[in-house]
mmCIF file of C-alpha atoms and ligand atoms in Angstrom:
data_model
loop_
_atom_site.group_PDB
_atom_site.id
_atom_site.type_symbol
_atom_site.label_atom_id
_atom_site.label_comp_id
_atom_site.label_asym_id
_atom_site.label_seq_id
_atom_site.Cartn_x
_atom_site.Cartn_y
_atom_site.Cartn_z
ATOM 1 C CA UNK A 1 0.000 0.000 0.000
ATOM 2 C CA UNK A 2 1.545 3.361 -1.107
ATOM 3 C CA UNK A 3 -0.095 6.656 -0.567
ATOM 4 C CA UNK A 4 -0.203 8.769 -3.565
ATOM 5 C CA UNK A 5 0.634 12.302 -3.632
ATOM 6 C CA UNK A 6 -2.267 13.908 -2.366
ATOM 7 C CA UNK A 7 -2.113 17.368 -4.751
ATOM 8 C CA UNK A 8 0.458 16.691 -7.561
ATOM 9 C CA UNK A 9 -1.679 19.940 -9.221
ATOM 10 C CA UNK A 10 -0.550 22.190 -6.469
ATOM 11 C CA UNK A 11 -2.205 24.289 -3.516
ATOM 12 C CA UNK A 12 -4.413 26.386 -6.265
ATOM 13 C CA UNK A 13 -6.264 23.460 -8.109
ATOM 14 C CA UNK A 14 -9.987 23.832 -7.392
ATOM 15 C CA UNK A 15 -11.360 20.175 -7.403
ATOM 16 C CA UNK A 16 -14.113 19.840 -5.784
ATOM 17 C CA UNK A 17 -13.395 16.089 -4.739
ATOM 18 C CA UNK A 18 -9.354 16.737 -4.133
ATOM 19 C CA UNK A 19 -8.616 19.771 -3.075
ATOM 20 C CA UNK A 20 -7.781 19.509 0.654
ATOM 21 C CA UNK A 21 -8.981 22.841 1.596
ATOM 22 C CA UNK A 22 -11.960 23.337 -0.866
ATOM 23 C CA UNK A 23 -14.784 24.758 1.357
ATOM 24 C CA UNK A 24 -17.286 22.535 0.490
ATOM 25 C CA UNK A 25 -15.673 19.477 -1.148
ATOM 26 C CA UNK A 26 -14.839 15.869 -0.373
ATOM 27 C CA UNK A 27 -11.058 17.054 0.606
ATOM 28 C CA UNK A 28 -10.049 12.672 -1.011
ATOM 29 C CA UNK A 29 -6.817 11.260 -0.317
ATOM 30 C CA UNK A 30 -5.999 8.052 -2.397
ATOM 31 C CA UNK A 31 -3.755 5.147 -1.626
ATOM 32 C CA UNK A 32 -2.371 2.884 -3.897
ATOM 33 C CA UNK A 33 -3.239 -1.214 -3.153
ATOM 34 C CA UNK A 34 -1.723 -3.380 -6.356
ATOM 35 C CA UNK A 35 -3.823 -2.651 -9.191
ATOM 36 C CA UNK A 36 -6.161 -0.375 -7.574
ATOM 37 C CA UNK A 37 -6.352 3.044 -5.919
ATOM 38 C CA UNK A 38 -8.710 3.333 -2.838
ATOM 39 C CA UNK A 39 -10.066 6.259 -0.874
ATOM 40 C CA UNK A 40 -11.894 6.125 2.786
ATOM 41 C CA UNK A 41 -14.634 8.853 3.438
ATOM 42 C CA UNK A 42 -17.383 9.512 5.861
ATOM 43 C CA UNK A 43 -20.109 11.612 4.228
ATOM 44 C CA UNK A 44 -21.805 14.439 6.167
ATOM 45 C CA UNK A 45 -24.789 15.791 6.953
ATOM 46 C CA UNK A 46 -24.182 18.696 3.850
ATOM 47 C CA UNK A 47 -24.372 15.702 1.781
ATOM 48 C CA UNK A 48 -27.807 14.314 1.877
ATOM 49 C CA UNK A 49 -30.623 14.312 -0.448
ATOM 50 C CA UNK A 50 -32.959 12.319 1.138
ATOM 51 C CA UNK A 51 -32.685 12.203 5.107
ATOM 52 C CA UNK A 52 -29.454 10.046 6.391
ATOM 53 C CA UNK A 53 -28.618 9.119 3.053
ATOM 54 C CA UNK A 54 -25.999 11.024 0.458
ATOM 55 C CA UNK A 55 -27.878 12.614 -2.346
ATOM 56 C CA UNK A 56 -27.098 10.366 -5.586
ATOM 57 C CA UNK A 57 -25.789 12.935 -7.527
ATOM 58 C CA UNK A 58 -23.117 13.496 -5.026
ATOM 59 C CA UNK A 59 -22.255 9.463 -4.639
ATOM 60 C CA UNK A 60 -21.752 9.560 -8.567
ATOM 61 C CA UNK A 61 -19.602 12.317 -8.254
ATOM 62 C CA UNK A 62 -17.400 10.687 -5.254
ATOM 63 C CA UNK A 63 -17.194 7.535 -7.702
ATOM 64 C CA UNK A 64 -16.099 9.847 -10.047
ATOM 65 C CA UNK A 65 -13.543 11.222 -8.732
ATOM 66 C CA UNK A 66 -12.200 7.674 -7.508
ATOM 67 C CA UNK A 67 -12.094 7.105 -11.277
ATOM 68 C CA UNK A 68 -10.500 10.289 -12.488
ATOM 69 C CA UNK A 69 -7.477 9.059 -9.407
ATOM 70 C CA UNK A 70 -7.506 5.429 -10.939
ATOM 71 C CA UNK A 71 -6.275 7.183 -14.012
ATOM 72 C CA UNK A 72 -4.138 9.760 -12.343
ATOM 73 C CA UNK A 73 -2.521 7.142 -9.906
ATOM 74 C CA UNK A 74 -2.411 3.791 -12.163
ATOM 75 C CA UNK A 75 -1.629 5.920 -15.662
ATOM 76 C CA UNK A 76 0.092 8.467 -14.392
ATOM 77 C CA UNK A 77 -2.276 10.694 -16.768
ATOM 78 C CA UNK A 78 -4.867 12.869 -16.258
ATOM 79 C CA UNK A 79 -8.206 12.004 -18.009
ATOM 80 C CA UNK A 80 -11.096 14.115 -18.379
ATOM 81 C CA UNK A 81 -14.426 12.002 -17.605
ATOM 82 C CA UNK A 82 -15.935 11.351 -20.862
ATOM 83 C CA UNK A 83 -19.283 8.978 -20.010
ATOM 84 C CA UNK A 84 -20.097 7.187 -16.717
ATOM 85 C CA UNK A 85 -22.635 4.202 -16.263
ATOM 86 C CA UNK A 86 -23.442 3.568 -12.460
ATOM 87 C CA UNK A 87 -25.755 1.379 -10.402
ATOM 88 C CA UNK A 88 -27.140 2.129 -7.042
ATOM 89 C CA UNK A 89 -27.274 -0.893 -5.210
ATOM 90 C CA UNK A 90 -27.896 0.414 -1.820
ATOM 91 C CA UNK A 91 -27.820 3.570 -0.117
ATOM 92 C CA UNK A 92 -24.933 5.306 1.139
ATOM 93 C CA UNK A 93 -25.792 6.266 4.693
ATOM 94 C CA UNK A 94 -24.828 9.626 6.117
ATOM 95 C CA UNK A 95 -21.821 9.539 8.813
ATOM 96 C CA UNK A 96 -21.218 5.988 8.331
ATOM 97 C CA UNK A 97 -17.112 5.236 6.362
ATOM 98 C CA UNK A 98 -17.550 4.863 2.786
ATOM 99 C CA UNK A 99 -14.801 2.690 0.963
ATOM 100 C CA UNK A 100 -14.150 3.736 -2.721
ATOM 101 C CA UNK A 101 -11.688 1.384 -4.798
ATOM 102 C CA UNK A 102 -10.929 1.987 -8.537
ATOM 103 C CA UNK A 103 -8.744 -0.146 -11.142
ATOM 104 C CA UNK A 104 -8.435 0.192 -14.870
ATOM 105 C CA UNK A 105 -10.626 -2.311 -17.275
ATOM 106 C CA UNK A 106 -8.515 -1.462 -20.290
ATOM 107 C CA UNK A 107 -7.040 1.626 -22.219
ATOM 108 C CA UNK A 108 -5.012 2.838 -24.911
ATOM 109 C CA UNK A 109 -3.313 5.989 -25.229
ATOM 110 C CA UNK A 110 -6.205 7.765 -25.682
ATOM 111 C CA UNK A 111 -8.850 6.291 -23.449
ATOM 112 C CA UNK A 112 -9.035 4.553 -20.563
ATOM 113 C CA UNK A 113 -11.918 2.878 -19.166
ATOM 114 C CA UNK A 114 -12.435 2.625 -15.342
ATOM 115 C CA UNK A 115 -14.414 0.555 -12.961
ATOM 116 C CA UNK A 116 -15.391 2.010 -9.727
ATOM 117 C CA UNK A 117 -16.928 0.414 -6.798
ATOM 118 C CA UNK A 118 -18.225 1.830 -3.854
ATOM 119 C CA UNK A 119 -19.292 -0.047 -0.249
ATOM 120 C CA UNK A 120 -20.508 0.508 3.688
ATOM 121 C CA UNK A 121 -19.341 -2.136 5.543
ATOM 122 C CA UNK A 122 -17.768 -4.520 3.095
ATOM 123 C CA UNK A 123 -21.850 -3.897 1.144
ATOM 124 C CA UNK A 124 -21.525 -2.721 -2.380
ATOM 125 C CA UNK A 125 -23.247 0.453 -2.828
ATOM 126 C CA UNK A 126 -22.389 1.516 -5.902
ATOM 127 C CA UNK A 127 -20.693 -0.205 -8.873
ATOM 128 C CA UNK A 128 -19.764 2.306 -11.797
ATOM 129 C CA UNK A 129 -18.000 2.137 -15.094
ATOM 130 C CA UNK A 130 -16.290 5.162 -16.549
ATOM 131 C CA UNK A 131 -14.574 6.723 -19.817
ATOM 132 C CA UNK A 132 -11.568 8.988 -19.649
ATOM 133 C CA UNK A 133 -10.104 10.958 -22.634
ATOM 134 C CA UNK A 134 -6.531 11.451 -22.016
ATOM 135 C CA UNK A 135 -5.578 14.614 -24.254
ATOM 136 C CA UNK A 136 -2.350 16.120 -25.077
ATOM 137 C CA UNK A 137 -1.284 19.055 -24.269
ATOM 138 C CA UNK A 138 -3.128 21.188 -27.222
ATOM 139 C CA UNK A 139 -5.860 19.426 -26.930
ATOM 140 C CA UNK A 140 -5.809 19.739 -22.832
ATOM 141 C CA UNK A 141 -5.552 23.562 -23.136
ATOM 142 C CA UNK A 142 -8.657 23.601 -25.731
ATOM 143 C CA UNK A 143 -10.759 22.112 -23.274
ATOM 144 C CA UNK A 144 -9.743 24.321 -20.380
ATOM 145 C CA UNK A 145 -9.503 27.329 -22.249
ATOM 146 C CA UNK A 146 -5.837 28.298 -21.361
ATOM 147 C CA UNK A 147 -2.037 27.331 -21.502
ATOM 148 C CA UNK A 148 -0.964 24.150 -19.123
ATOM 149 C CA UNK A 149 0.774 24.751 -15.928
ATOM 150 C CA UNK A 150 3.846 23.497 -16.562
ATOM 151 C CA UNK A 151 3.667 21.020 -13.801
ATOM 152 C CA UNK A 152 0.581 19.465 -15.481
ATOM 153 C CA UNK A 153 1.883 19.155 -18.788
ATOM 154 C CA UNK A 154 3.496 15.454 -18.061
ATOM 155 C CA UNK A 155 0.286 13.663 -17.239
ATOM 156 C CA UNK A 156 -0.960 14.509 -20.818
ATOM 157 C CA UNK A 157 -0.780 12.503 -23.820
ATOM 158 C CA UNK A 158 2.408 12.918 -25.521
ATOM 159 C CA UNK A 159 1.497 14.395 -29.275
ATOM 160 C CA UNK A 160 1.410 11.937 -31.946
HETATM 161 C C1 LIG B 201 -4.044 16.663 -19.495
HETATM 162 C C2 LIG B 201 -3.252 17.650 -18.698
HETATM 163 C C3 LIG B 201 -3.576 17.796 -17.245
HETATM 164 C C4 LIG B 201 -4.890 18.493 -17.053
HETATM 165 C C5 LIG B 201 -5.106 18.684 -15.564
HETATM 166 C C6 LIG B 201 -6.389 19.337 -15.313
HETATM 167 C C7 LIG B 201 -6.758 19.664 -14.055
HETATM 168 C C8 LIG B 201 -5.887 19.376 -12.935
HETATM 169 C C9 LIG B 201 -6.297 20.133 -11.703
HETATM 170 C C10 LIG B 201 -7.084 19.637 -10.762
HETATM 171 C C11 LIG B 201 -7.780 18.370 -10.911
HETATM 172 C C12 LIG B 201 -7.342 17.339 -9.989
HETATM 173 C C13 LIG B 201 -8.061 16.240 -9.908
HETATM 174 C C14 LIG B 201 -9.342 16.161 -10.633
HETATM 175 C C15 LIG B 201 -9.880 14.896 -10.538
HETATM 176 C C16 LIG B 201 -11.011 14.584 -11.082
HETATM 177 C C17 LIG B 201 -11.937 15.382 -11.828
HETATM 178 C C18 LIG B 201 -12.920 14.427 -12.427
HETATM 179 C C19 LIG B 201 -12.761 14.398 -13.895
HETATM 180 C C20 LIG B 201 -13.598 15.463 -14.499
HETATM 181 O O1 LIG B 201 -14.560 15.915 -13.974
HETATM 182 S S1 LIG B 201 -13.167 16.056 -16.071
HETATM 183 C C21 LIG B 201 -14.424 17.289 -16.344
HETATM 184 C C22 LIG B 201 -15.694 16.717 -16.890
HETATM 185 N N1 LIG B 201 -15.515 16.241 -18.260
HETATM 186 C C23 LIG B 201 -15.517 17.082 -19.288
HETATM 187 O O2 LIG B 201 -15.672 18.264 -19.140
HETATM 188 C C24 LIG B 201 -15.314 16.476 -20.650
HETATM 189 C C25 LIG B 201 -16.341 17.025 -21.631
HETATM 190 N N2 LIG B 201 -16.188 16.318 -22.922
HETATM 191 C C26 LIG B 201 -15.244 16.694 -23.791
HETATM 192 O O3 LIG B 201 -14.606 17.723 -23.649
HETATM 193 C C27 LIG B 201 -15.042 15.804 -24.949
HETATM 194 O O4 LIG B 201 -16.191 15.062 -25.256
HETATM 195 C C28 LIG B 201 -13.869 14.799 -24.755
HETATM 196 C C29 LIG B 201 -12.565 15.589 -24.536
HETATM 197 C C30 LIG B 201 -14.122 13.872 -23.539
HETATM 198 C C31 LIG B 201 -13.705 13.925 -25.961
HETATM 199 O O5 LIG B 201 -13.667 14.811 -27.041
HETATM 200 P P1 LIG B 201 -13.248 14.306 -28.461
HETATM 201 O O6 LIG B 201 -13.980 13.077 -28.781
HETATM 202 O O7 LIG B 201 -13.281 15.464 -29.403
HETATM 203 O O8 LIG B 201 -11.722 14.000 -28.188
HETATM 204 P P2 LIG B 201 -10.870 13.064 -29.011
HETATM 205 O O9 LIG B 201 -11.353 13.045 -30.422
HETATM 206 O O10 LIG B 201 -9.454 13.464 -28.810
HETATM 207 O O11 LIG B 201 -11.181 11.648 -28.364
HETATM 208 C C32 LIG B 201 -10.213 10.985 -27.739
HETATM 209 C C33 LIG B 201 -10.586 9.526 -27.773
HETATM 210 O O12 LIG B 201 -11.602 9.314 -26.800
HETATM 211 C C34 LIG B 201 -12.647 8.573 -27.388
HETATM 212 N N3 LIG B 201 -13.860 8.853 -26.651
HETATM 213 C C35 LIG B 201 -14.342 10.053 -26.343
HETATM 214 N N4 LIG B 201 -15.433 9.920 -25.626
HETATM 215 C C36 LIG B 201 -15.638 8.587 -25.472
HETATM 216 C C37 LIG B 201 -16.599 7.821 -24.795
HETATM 217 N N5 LIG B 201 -17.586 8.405 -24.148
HETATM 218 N N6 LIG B 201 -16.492 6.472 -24.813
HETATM 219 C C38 LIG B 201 -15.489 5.873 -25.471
HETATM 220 N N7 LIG B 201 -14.529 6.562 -26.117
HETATM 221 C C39 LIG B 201 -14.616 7.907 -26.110
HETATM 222 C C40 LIG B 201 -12.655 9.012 -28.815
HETATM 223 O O13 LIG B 201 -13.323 8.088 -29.613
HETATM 224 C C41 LIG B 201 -11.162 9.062 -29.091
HETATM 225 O O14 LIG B 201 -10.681 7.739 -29.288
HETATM 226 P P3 LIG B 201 -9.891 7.305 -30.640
HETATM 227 O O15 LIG B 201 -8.819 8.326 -30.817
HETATM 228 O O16 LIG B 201 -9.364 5.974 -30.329
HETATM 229 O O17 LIG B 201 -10.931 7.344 -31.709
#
């Protein structure tokens, strides 16, 4: 088990799931175990949609974001999240530990494809499966509208 770097995009990224002093957010840190990356978090009260349970929109995007770190930590790229299929199985219960474990199904240079599974006391709550694009660097700075931080220019695709 290997913790990964907990803000390789420095102290001004604004992730909403990763960034460890984001007002709001999920504030993640990932370990590495073999070929997956796992996260441990308790959701609170801010997060419900229906009373004691996280709102479903918000477990998606916590299974999200355990897929965007399956890329970051197992590819060493960054991929931007491209189409997601998840199932609810059960709900996620306010204040109780969620576990969030992510591996990669298959990829190429391009595209990776992610599955995501989420559980409360060893009980699958969510299983997910997700599309990144991985983009190099011009294509990167089209989507975000603006030249890479150099620091973030290695986890693109080089250009082909
Ligand atoms: C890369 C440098 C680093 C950038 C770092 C950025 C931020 C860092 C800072 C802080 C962040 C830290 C952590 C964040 C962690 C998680 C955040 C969660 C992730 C996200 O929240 S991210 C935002 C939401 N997300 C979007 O905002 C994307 C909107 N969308 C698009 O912008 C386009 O839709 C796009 C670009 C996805 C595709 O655009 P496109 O198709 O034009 O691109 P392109 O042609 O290059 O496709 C390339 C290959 O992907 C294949 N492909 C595409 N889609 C596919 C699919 N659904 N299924 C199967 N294959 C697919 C094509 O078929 C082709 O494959 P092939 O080449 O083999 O044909």
């Amino acid at each position: 088990m290997a913790d990964l770097e907990p803000n390789p995009f420095g102290p001004d990224q604004p992730c909403f799931g990763c960034n460890p002093d984001h007002p709001i957010g999920f504030h993640l840190r990932f370990v590495r175990e073999g070929d997956e990356v796992v996260t441990r978090f308790t959701p609170g009260e801010q997060y419900q949609g229906p009373p004691g349970i996280m709102h479903g929109g918000l477990v998606t995007t916590l299974a999200d974001e355990v897929a965007a770190w399956a890329v970051i930590g197992l590819l060493d790229r960054f991929g931007f999240t491209a189409s997601l299929q998840v199932r609810l199985h059960g709900p996620v219960r306010i204040g109780v530990e969620v576990e969030g474990r992510g591996s990669i199904t298959r990829h190429t240079s391009r595209v990776a494809h992610v599955a995501v599974r989420l559980a409360q006391g060893g009980v699958d709550t969510l299983s997910g499966e997700f599309v990144f694009a991985i983009l190099d660097q011009a294509g990167a700075e089209r989507l975000l509208g603006g030249p890479l931080p150099e620091a973030w220019r290695r986890f693109s695709r080089p250009p082909t």
